[in-house]
mmCIF file of N, CA and C in Angstrom:
data_model
loop_
_atom_site.group_PDB
_atom_site.id
_atom_site.type_symbol
_atom_site.label_atom_id
_atom_site.label_comp_id
_atom_site.label_asym_id
_atom_site.label_seq_id
_atom_site.Cartn_x
_atom_site.Cartn_y
_atom_site.Cartn_z
ATOM 1 N N SER A 1 -12.018 35.509 -17.648
ATOM 2 C CA SER A 1 -12.368 36.609 -19.004
ATOM 3 C C SER A 1 -12.542 35.659 -19.889
ATOM 4 N N SER A 2 -13.035 36.271 -21.308
ATOM 5 C CA SER A 2 -12.994 35.592 -22.231
ATOM 6 C C SER A 2 -11.862 35.383 -23.211
ATOM 7 N N GLN A 3 -10.608 36.237 -22.822
ATOM 8 C CA GLN A 3 -9.442 36.273 -23.001
ATOM 9 C C GLN A 3 -8.612 34.607 -22.666
ATOM 10 N N ALA A 4 -8.787 34.473 -21.360
ATOM 11 C CA ALA A 4 -8.883 33.248 -20.271
ATOM 12 C C ALA A 4 -9.601 31.866 -20.941
ATOM 13 N N ARG A 5 -10.233 32.133 -21.340
ATOM 14 C CA ARG A 5 -11.409 31.102 -21.978
ATOM 15 C C ARG A 5 -10.677 30.933 -23.410
ATOM 16 N N THR A 6 -10.197 31.432 -24.397
ATOM 17 C CA THR A 6 -9.414 31.314 -25.693
ATOM 18 C C THR A 6 -8.305 30.204 -25.424
ATOM 19 N N LEU A 7 -7.526 31.016 -24.610
ATOM 20 C CA LEU A 7 -6.054 30.846 -24.043
ATOM 21 C C LEU A 7 -6.449 29.051 -23.394
ATOM 22 N N SER A 8 -7.510 29.022 -22.638
ATOM 23 C CA SER A 8 -7.357 27.690 -21.915
ATOM 24 C C SER A 8 -8.249 26.509 -23.128
ATOM 25 N N ARG A 9 -8.654 27.458 -23.953
ATOM 26 C CA ARG A 9 -9.418 26.069 -24.784
ATOM 27 C C ARG A 9 -7.690 25.886 -26.384
ATOM 28 N N LEU A 10 -7.401 26.916 -26.722
ATOM 29 C CA LEU A 10 -6.586 26.713 -27.200
ATOM 30 C C LEU A 10 -5.120 25.203 -26.752
ATOM 31 N N ARG A 11 -4.965 25.952 -25.254
ATOM 32 C CA ARG A 11 -3.479 24.671 -24.417
ATOM 33 C C ARG A 11 -4.203 23.810 -23.947
ATOM 34 N N GLY A 12 -5.405 23.569 -23.884
ATOM 35 C CA GLY A 12 -6.639 22.215 -23.372
ATOM 36 C C GLY A 12 -6.675 21.320 -24.291
ATOM 37 N N HIS A 13 -6.621 21.596 -25.530
ATOM 38 C CA HIS A 13 -7.179 20.448 -26.361
ATOM 39 C C HIS A 13 -5.941 20.248 -27.487
ATOM 40 N N GLY A 14 -6.380 19.290 -28.970
ATOM 41 C CA GLY A 14 -5.438 19.286 -29.263
ATOM 42 C C GLY A 14 -4.914 17.952 -29.422
ATOM 43 N N PRO A 15 -4.480 17.096 -30.197
ATOM 44 C CA PRO A 15 -3.578 18.426 -31.308
ATOM 45 C C PRO A 15 -4.312 18.707 -32.519
ATOM 46 N N TRP A 16 -4.226 20.092 -32.697
ATOM 47 C CA TRP A 16 -5.247 20.698 -33.390
ATOM 48 C C TRP A 16 -5.022 20.488 -35.473
ATOM 49 N N ALA A 17 -5.729 20.692 -36.023
ATOM 50 C CA ALA A 17 -5.639 20.910 -37.858
ATOM 51 C C ALA A 17 -5.857 22.100 -38.442
ATOM 52 N N LEU A 18 -5.010 22.426 -39.422
ATOM 53 C CA LEU A 18 -5.727 23.403 -39.351
ATOM 54 C C LEU A 18 -6.714 23.716 -41.224
ATOM 55 N N GLY A 19 -7.761 24.090 -41.520
ATOM 56 C CA GLY A 19 -7.779 23.939 -42.694
ATOM 57 C C GLY A 19 -8.792 22.453 -43.025
ATOM 58 N N ASP A 20 -8.315 22.185 -44.157
ATOM 59 C CA ASP A 20 -9.585 20.936 -44.837
ATOM 60 C C ASP A 20 -8.745 19.671 -43.595
ATOM 61 N N ALA A 21 -9.486 18.919 -43.643
ATOM 62 C CA ALA A 21 -9.330 17.377 -43.376
ATOM 63 C C ALA A 21 -7.912 17.086 -43.710
ATOM 64 N N PRO A 22 -6.664 16.268 -42.552
ATOM 65 C CA PRO A 22 -5.469 15.742 -43.448
ATOM 66 C C PRO A 22 -5.729 15.210 -44.999
ATOM 67 N N ILE A 23 -6.712 14.463 -45.071
ATOM 68 C CA ILE A 23 -7.061 13.659 -46.237
ATOM 69 C C ILE A 23 -7.200 14.263 -47.399
ATOM 70 N N SER A 24 -7.734 15.691 -47.043
ATOM 71 C CA SER A 24 -8.176 16.192 -48.128
ATOM 72 C C SER A 24 -7.196 17.369 -48.361
ATOM 73 N N GLY A 25 -5.867 17.421 -48.239
ATOM 74 C CA GLY A 25 -5.189 18.231 -47.664
ATOM 75 C C GLY A 25 -4.447 19.736 -46.651
ATOM 76 N N GLY A 26 -5.455 19.410 -45.751
ATOM 77 C CA GLY A 26 -5.465 20.248 -44.440
ATOM 78 C C GLY A 26 -3.770 19.502 -43.612
ATOM 79 N N ARG A 27 -3.626 20.406 -42.587
ATOM 80 C CA ARG A 27 -2.449 20.080 -42.039
ATOM 81 C C ARG A 27 -2.930 20.028 -40.644
ATOM 82 N N THR A 28 -2.506 18.638 -39.828
ATOM 83 C CA THR A 28 -2.137 18.716 -38.406
ATOM 84 C C THR A 28 -0.860 18.816 -37.916
ATOM 85 N N GLY A 29 -1.031 18.712 -36.850
ATOM 86 C CA GLY A 29 0.252 18.825 -35.423
ATOM 87 C C GLY A 29 0.106 20.052 -35.041
ATOM 88 N N TYR A 30 -0.403 20.669 -34.905
ATOM 89 C CA TYR A 30 -0.799 22.173 -34.229
ATOM 90 C C TYR A 30 -1.000 22.346 -32.950
ATOM 91 N N ALA A 31 -0.124 22.248 -32.202
ATOM 92 C CA ALA A 31 -0.296 22.230 -30.254
ATOM 93 C C ALA A 31 0.091 23.938 -29.744
ATOM 94 N N PHE A 32 -0.190 24.086 -28.456
ATOM 95 C CA PHE A 32 0.124 25.707 -27.934
ATOM 96 C C PHE A 32 0.254 25.004 -26.554
ATOM 97 N N TYR A 33 1.306 25.399 -26.739
ATOM 98 C CA TYR A 33 2.040 25.763 -24.970
ATOM 99 C C TYR A 33 1.780 27.104 -24.528
ATOM 100 N N ARG A 34 1.816 26.786 -22.719
ATOM 101 C CA ARG A 34 2.635 27.965 -22.117
ATOM 102 C C ARG A 34 3.684 28.623 -23.005
ATOM 103 N N GLY A 35 3.440 29.916 -22.626
ATOM 104 C CA GLY A 35 4.582 31.278 -22.823
ATOM 105 C C GLY A 35 4.315 31.517 -24.040
ATOM 106 N N GLY A 36 3.509 31.113 -24.875
ATOM 107 C CA GLY A 36 3.394 31.734 -25.912
ATOM 108 C C GLY A 36 3.790 31.120 -27.065
ATOM 109 N N MET A 37 4.459 29.760 -26.679
ATOM 110 C CA MET A 37 5.100 28.791 -27.878
ATOM 111 C C MET A 37 4.000 28.231 -28.366
ATOM 112 N N ALA A 38 4.440 27.570 -29.646
ATOM 113 C CA ALA A 38 3.272 26.563 -30.882
ATOM 114 C C ALA A 38 3.906 25.409 -31.285
ATOM 115 N N ALA A 39 3.938 24.505 -31.278
ATOM 116 C CA ALA A 39 4.017 24.011 -32.342
ATOM 117 C C ALA A 39 3.296 24.053 -33.757
ATOM 118 N N THR A 40 4.505 23.165 -34.697
ATOM 119 C CA THR A 40 3.142 23.062 -35.933
ATOM 120 C C THR A 40 4.297 22.495 -36.939
ATOM 121 N N PRO A 41 3.367 21.620 -38.319
ATOM 122 C CA PRO A 41 3.963 21.330 -39.001
ATOM 123 C C PRO A 41 5.169 21.825 -39.602
ATOM 124 N N ASP A 42 5.304 23.098 -39.748
ATOM 125 C CA ASP A 42 6.209 23.767 -40.276
ATOM 126 C C ASP A 42 7.593 24.598 -39.005
ATOM 127 N N GLY A 43 7.228 23.787 -38.020
ATOM 128 C CA GLY A 43 8.458 24.005 -36.785
ATOM 129 C C GLY A 43 7.219 25.021 -35.879
ATOM 130 N N ALA A 44 8.412 25.761 -35.229
ATOM 131 C CA ALA A 44 8.121 25.865 -33.770
ATOM 132 C C ALA A 44 7.503 27.507 -34.506
ATOM 133 N N ALA A 45 6.526 27.944 -33.440
ATOM 134 C CA ALA A 45 5.838 29.411 -33.801
ATOM 135 C C ALA A 45 5.605 29.941 -32.356
ATOM 136 N N LYS A 46 5.174 31.177 -32.478
ATOM 137 C CA LYS A 46 4.605 32.136 -31.497
ATOM 138 C C LYS A 46 3.066 32.361 -31.380
ATOM 139 N N TYR A 47 2.848 32.479 -30.335
ATOM 140 C CA TYR A 47 1.336 33.181 -30.350
ATOM 141 C C TYR A 47 1.255 33.945 -29.518
ATOM 142 N N ARG A 48 0.273 35.157 -29.236
ATOM 143 C CA ARG A 48 0.103 36.169 -27.906
ATOM 144 C C ARG A 48 -1.290 36.398 -28.339
ATOM 145 N N PRO A 49 -1.999 37.130 -26.961
ATOM 146 C CA PRO A 49 -3.109 37.585 -26.799
ATOM 147 C C PRO A 49 -3.196 39.018 -27.116
ATOM 148 N N LEU A 50 -4.233 39.299 -28.132
ATOM 149 C CA LEU A 50 -4.739 40.992 -28.387
ATOM 150 C C LEU A 50 -5.070 41.164 -26.968
ATOM 151 N N ALA A 51 -4.510 42.667 -26.923
ATOM 152 C CA ALA A 51 -5.074 43.692 -25.694
ATOM 153 C C ALA A 51 -5.925 43.802 -25.980
ATOM 154 N N ASP A 52 -7.402 43.929 -24.948
ATOM 155 C CA ASP A 52 -8.441 43.714 -24.655
ATOM 156 C C ASP A 52 -9.157 43.120 -26.108
ATOM 157 N N SER A 53 -9.485 42.280 -25.594
ATOM 158 C CA SER A 53 -9.479 41.529 -26.853
ATOM 159 C C SER A 53 -9.483 39.658 -26.383
ATOM 160 N N ALA A 54 -11.150 38.892 -26.654
ATOM 161 C CA ALA A 54 -10.618 37.724 -27.012
ATOM 162 C C ALA A 54 -9.637 36.634 -27.859
ATOM 163 N N ASP A 55 -9.355 37.945 -28.646
ATOM 164 C CA ASP A 55 -8.275 37.144 -30.167
ATOM 165 C C ASP A 55 -6.956 36.457 -29.486
ATOM 166 N N VAL A 56 -6.774 35.853 -30.566
ATOM 167 C CA VAL A 56 -5.035 35.285 -30.211
ATOM 168 C C VAL A 56 -4.227 35.800 -31.321
ATOM 169 N N GLU A 57 -3.225 36.144 -31.693
ATOM 170 C CA GLU A 57 -2.468 36.387 -33.065
ATOM 171 C C GLU A 57 -1.633 34.812 -32.872
ATOM 172 N N LEU A 58 -1.561 33.854 -34.361
ATOM 173 C CA LEU A 58 -0.692 33.187 -33.474
ATOM 174 C C LEU A 58 0.276 33.435 -35.364
ATOM 175 N N SER A 59 1.936 33.570 -34.829
ATOM 176 C CA SER A 59 2.817 33.556 -35.712
ATOM 177 C C SER A 59 3.901 32.319 -36.427
ATOM 178 N N ILE A 60 3.191 32.269 -37.393
ATOM 179 C CA ILE A 60 4.395 31.179 -38.081
ATOM 180 C C ILE A 60 5.652 31.395 -39.405
ATOM 181 N N GLY A 61 6.789 31.409 -39.615
ATOM 182 C CA GLY A 61 7.381 31.815 -40.208
ATOM 183 C C GLY A 61 6.958 33.538 -40.015
ATOM 184 N N GLY A 62 6.958 33.558 -41.525
ATOM 185 C CA GLY A 62 6.589 35.114 -42.035
ATOM 186 C C GLY A 62 4.784 35.150 -42.265
ATOM 187 N N ASP A 63 3.726 33.837 -41.871
ATOM 188 C CA ASP A 63 2.472 34.479 -41.818
ATOM 189 C C ASP A 63 2.248 34.778 -40.028
ATOM 190 N N THR A 64 1.170 35.573 -40.700
ATOM 191 C CA THR A 64 0.478 35.800 -39.294
ATOM 192 C C THR A 64 -1.088 35.453 -39.511
ATOM 193 N N PHE A 65 -1.279 34.771 -38.200
ATOM 194 C CA PHE A 65 -3.384 34.526 -38.371
ATOM 195 C C PHE A 65 -3.866 34.960 -37.117
ATOM 196 N N LEU A 66 -5.278 35.499 -37.576
ATOM 197 C CA LEU A 66 -5.552 35.836 -36.489
ATOM 198 C C LEU A 66 -6.658 34.507 -35.507
ATOM 199 N N LEU A 67 -6.700 34.189 -34.215
ATOM 200 C CA LEU A 67 -7.258 33.441 -33.758
ATOM 201 C C LEU A 67 -8.795 33.568 -32.874
ATOM 202 N N ARG A 68 -9.987 33.185 -33.847
ATOM 203 C CA ARG A 68 -11.488 34.092 -33.161
ATOM 204 C C ARG A 68 -12.217 33.069 -32.404
ATOM 205 N N THR A 69 -12.126 32.695 -31.121
ATOM 206 C CA THR A 69 -13.563 31.675 -31.128
ATOM 207 C C THR A 69 -14.732 32.498 -30.507
ATOM 208 N N GLU A 70 -15.412 34.034 -31.020
ATOM 209 C CA GLU A 70 -16.353 34.291 -30.782
ATOM 210 C C GLU A 70 -17.541 33.436 -31.939
ATOM 211 N N GLY A 71 -18.900 33.020 -31.356
ATOM 212 C CA GLY A 71 -19.483 32.290 -31.922
ATOM 213 C C GLY A 71 -19.321 31.064 -31.999
ATOM 214 N N ILE A 72 -18.175 30.205 -31.660
ATOM 215 C CA ILE A 72 -18.089 28.594 -31.722
ATOM 216 C C ILE A 72 -18.450 28.477 -30.657
ATOM 217 N N VAL A 73 -19.400 26.726 -31.043
ATOM 218 C CA VAL A 73 -19.888 26.709 -29.558
ATOM 219 C C VAL A 73 -19.129 25.007 -30.212
ATOM 220 N N GLY A 74 -18.613 24.788 -28.300
ATOM 221 C CA GLY A 74 -17.755 23.429 -28.099
ATOM 222 C C GLY A 74 -16.758 24.172 -27.975
ATOM 223 N N CYS A 75 -15.681 22.946 -27.862
ATOM 224 C CA CYS A 75 -14.256 23.007 -27.285
ATOM 225 C C CYS A 75 -13.494 23.466 -28.566
ATOM 226 N N TYR A 76 -14.457 22.829 -29.792
ATOM 227 C CA TYR A 76 -13.262 21.979 -30.488
ATOM 228 C C TYR A 76 -12.747 22.750 -31.912
ATOM 229 N N GLN A 77 -12.950 23.986 -32.092
ATOM 230 C CA GLN A 77 -13.315 24.765 -33.240
ATOM 231 C C GLN A 77 -12.704 25.636 -33.094
ATOM 232 N N VAL A 78 -11.847 27.008 -33.880
ATOM 233 C CA VAL A 78 -11.659 28.324 -33.525
ATOM 234 C C VAL A 78 -11.784 28.625 -35.386
ATOM 235 N N HIS A 79 -12.098 30.451 -35.354
ATOM 236 C CA HIS A 79 -11.936 30.929 -36.765
ATOM 237 C C HIS A 79 -10.840 31.279 -36.831
ATOM 238 N N VAL A 80 -10.339 30.892 -38.023
ATOM 239 C CA VAL A 80 -8.584 32.109 -38.085
ATOM 240 C C VAL A 80 -8.554 32.529 -40.024
ATOM 241 N N ALA A 81 -8.281 33.931 -40.111
ATOM 242 C CA ALA A 81 -8.414 34.275 -40.535
ATOM 243 C C ALA A 81 -6.723 34.549 -41.152
ATOM 244 N N ARG A 82 -6.256 33.606 -41.894
ATOM 245 C CA ARG A 82 -4.632 34.549 -42.451
ATOM 246 C C ARG A 82 -4.515 36.200 -42.816
ATOM 247 N N GLN A 83 -3.749 36.987 -42.147
ATOM 248 C CA GLN A 83 -3.870 38.253 -42.173
ATOM 249 C C GLN A 83 -3.751 38.874 -43.568
ATOM 250 N N ARG A 84 -2.949 38.407 -44.074
ATOM 251 C CA ARG A 84 -1.704 39.189 -45.505
ATOM 252 C C ARG A 84 -3.669 39.114 -47.089
ATOM 253 N N ASP A 85 -3.991 37.916 -46.727
ATOM 254 C CA ASP A 85 -4.875 38.408 -47.522
ATOM 255 C C ASP A 85 -6.825 37.656 -46.900
ATOM 256 N N LYS A 86 -6.855 37.792 -45.688
ATOM 257 C CA LYS A 86 -7.899 37.462 -44.872
ATOM 258 C C LYS A 86 -8.639 36.255 -45.865
ATOM 259 N N HIS A 87 -7.778 35.271 -46.193
ATOM 260 C CA HIS A 87 -8.152 33.963 -46.381
ATOM 261 C C HIS A 87 -8.649 33.338 -44.989
ATOM 262 N N ALA A 88 -10.209 32.948 -44.809
ATOM 263 C CA ALA A 88 -10.833 32.045 -43.802
ATOM 264 C C ALA A 88 -10.641 30.308 -43.654
ATOM 265 N N MET A 89 -10.585 30.098 -42.668
ATOM 266 C CA MET A 89 -9.831 28.965 -42.532
ATOM 267 C C MET A 89 -10.637 28.289 -40.457
ATOM 268 N N LYS A 90 -10.502 27.058 -40.811
ATOM 269 C CA LYS A 90 -10.760 26.517 -39.401
ATOM 270 C C LYS A 90 -9.503 25.507 -38.645
ATOM 271 N N LEU A 91 -9.636 26.210 -37.681
ATOM 272 C CA LEU A 91 -8.912 25.336 -36.435
ATOM 273 C C LEU A 91 -8.923 24.720 -36.306
ATOM 274 N N TRP A 92 -9.125 22.764 -35.830
ATOM 275 C CA TRP A 92 -9.907 22.243 -35.160
ATOM 276 C C TRP A 92 -9.438 20.931 -34.485
ATOM 277 N N VAL A 93 -10.104 20.313 -33.848
ATOM 278 C CA VAL A 93 -9.238 19.314 -33.094
ATOM 279 C C VAL A 93 -10.028 18.188 -33.981
ATOM 280 N N PRO A 94 -9.383 16.842 -34.701
ATOM 281 C CA PRO A 94 -10.311 16.016 -35.587
ATOM 282 C C PRO A 94 -10.608 14.790 -34.459
ATOM 283 N N MET A 95 -11.631 14.454 -34.767
ATOM 284 C CA MET A 95 -11.543 13.041 -33.924
ATOM 285 C C MET A 95 -12.134 12.586 -34.735
ATOM 286 N N ARG A 96 -12.507 11.108 -34.015
ATOM 287 C CA ARG A 96 -12.961 9.634 -34.668
ATOM 288 C C ARG A 96 -13.755 8.767 -34.528
ATOM 289 N N HIS A 97 -14.328 9.283 -33.431
ATOM 290 C CA HIS A 97 -15.720 8.715 -32.547
ATOM 291 C C HIS A 97 -16.792 8.859 -33.463
ATOM 292 N N VAL A 98 -17.855 7.969 -34.031
ATOM 293 C CA VAL A 98 -18.849 7.858 -35.039
ATOM 294 C C VAL A 98 -19.429 8.793 -34.425
ATOM 295 N N SER A 99 -20.343 8.215 -33.146
ATOM 296 C CA SER A 99 -21.583 9.070 -32.539
ATOM 297 C C SER A 99 -21.354 10.612 -32.480
ATOM 298 N N MET A 100 -20.021 11.041 -32.090
ATOM 299 C CA MET A 100 -19.425 12.830 -31.944
ATOM 300 C C MET A 100 -19.374 12.791 -33.508
ATOM 301 N N GLU A 101 -19.010 12.501 -34.248
ATOM 302 C CA GLU A 101 -18.853 13.086 -35.420
ATOM 303 C C GLU A 101 -19.962 13.395 -36.607
ATOM 304 N N TYR A 102 -20.748 12.273 -36.330
ATOM 305 C CA TYR A 102 -21.721 12.614 -36.651
ATOM 306 C C TYR A 102 -23.356 12.641 -36.417
ATOM 307 N N THR A 103 -23.686 12.629 -35.046
ATOM 308 C CA THR A 103 -24.175 13.721 -34.358
ATOM 309 C C THR A 103 -23.919 14.240 -34.112
ATOM 310 N N GLY A 104 -23.006 15.180 -33.565
ATOM 311 C CA GLY A 104 -22.650 16.886 -32.990
ATOM 312 C C GLY A 104 -22.749 16.810 -31.820
ATOM 313 N N TRP A 105 -22.721 15.511 -31.121
ATOM 314 C CA TRP A 105 -22.602 15.402 -29.888
ATOM 315 C C TRP A 105 -21.441 15.925 -28.772
ATOM 316 N N ARG A 106 -20.313 15.822 -29.347
ATOM 317 C CA ARG A 106 -18.987 16.397 -28.921
ATOM 318 C C ARG A 106 -19.573 18.296 -28.717
ATOM 319 N N ASP A 107 -20.094 18.637 -29.202
ATOM 320 C CA ASP A 107 -20.081 20.433 -29.285
ATOM 321 C C ASP A 107 -21.845 20.336 -29.306
ATOM 322 N N SER A 108 -22.876 20.462 -28.826
ATOM 323 C CA SER A 108 -23.948 20.304 -28.452
ATOM 324 C C SER A 108 -23.895 20.493 -26.897
ATOM 325 N N GLY A 109 -22.956 20.505 -25.711
ATOM 326 C CA GLY A 109 -22.865 20.923 -24.514
ATOM 327 C C GLY A 109 -22.342 22.284 -24.493
ATOM 328 N N GLY A 110 -22.053 22.780 -25.438
ATOM 329 C CA GLY A 110 -20.738 23.697 -25.461
ATOM 330 C C GLY A 110 -19.617 23.830 -24.834
ATOM 331 N N CYS A 111 -18.792 24.451 -24.944
ATOM 332 C CA CYS A 111 -17.612 24.757 -23.844
ATOM 333 C C CYS A 111 -17.579 24.407 -22.317
ATOM 334 N N LYS A 112 -16.902 24.450 -21.494
ATOM 335 C CA LYS A 112 -17.260 24.145 -20.556
ATOM 336 C C LYS A 112 -15.461 24.394 -19.338
ATOM 337 N N LEU A 113 -15.229 25.558 -19.516
ATOM 338 C CA LEU A 113 -13.925 26.610 -19.276
ATOM 339 C C LEU A 113 -13.900 27.400 -18.401
#
């Protein structure tokens, strides 16, 4: 199912970064574990799949985020919308291999989950 693919993507890759690159103020160190628990720079968080959807809801402190993989090519990015103000961001896996970063090779074949 598409929900299982989204959960496999989150739990199977990482650590994830949220927003901009860490050098530009983004935050890194997000990890998703089985049982709906996640680790973040702000401490423990919870996530859950949404019924009848491939989307996942992530709760960190008082904020809730909607995670969506629809329209993403590859395994290393997720669309994120903060629910209180609909602020759009990316959750992504930082990679430093030059050929992958500059050619887009890492995402060219799609996610094979």
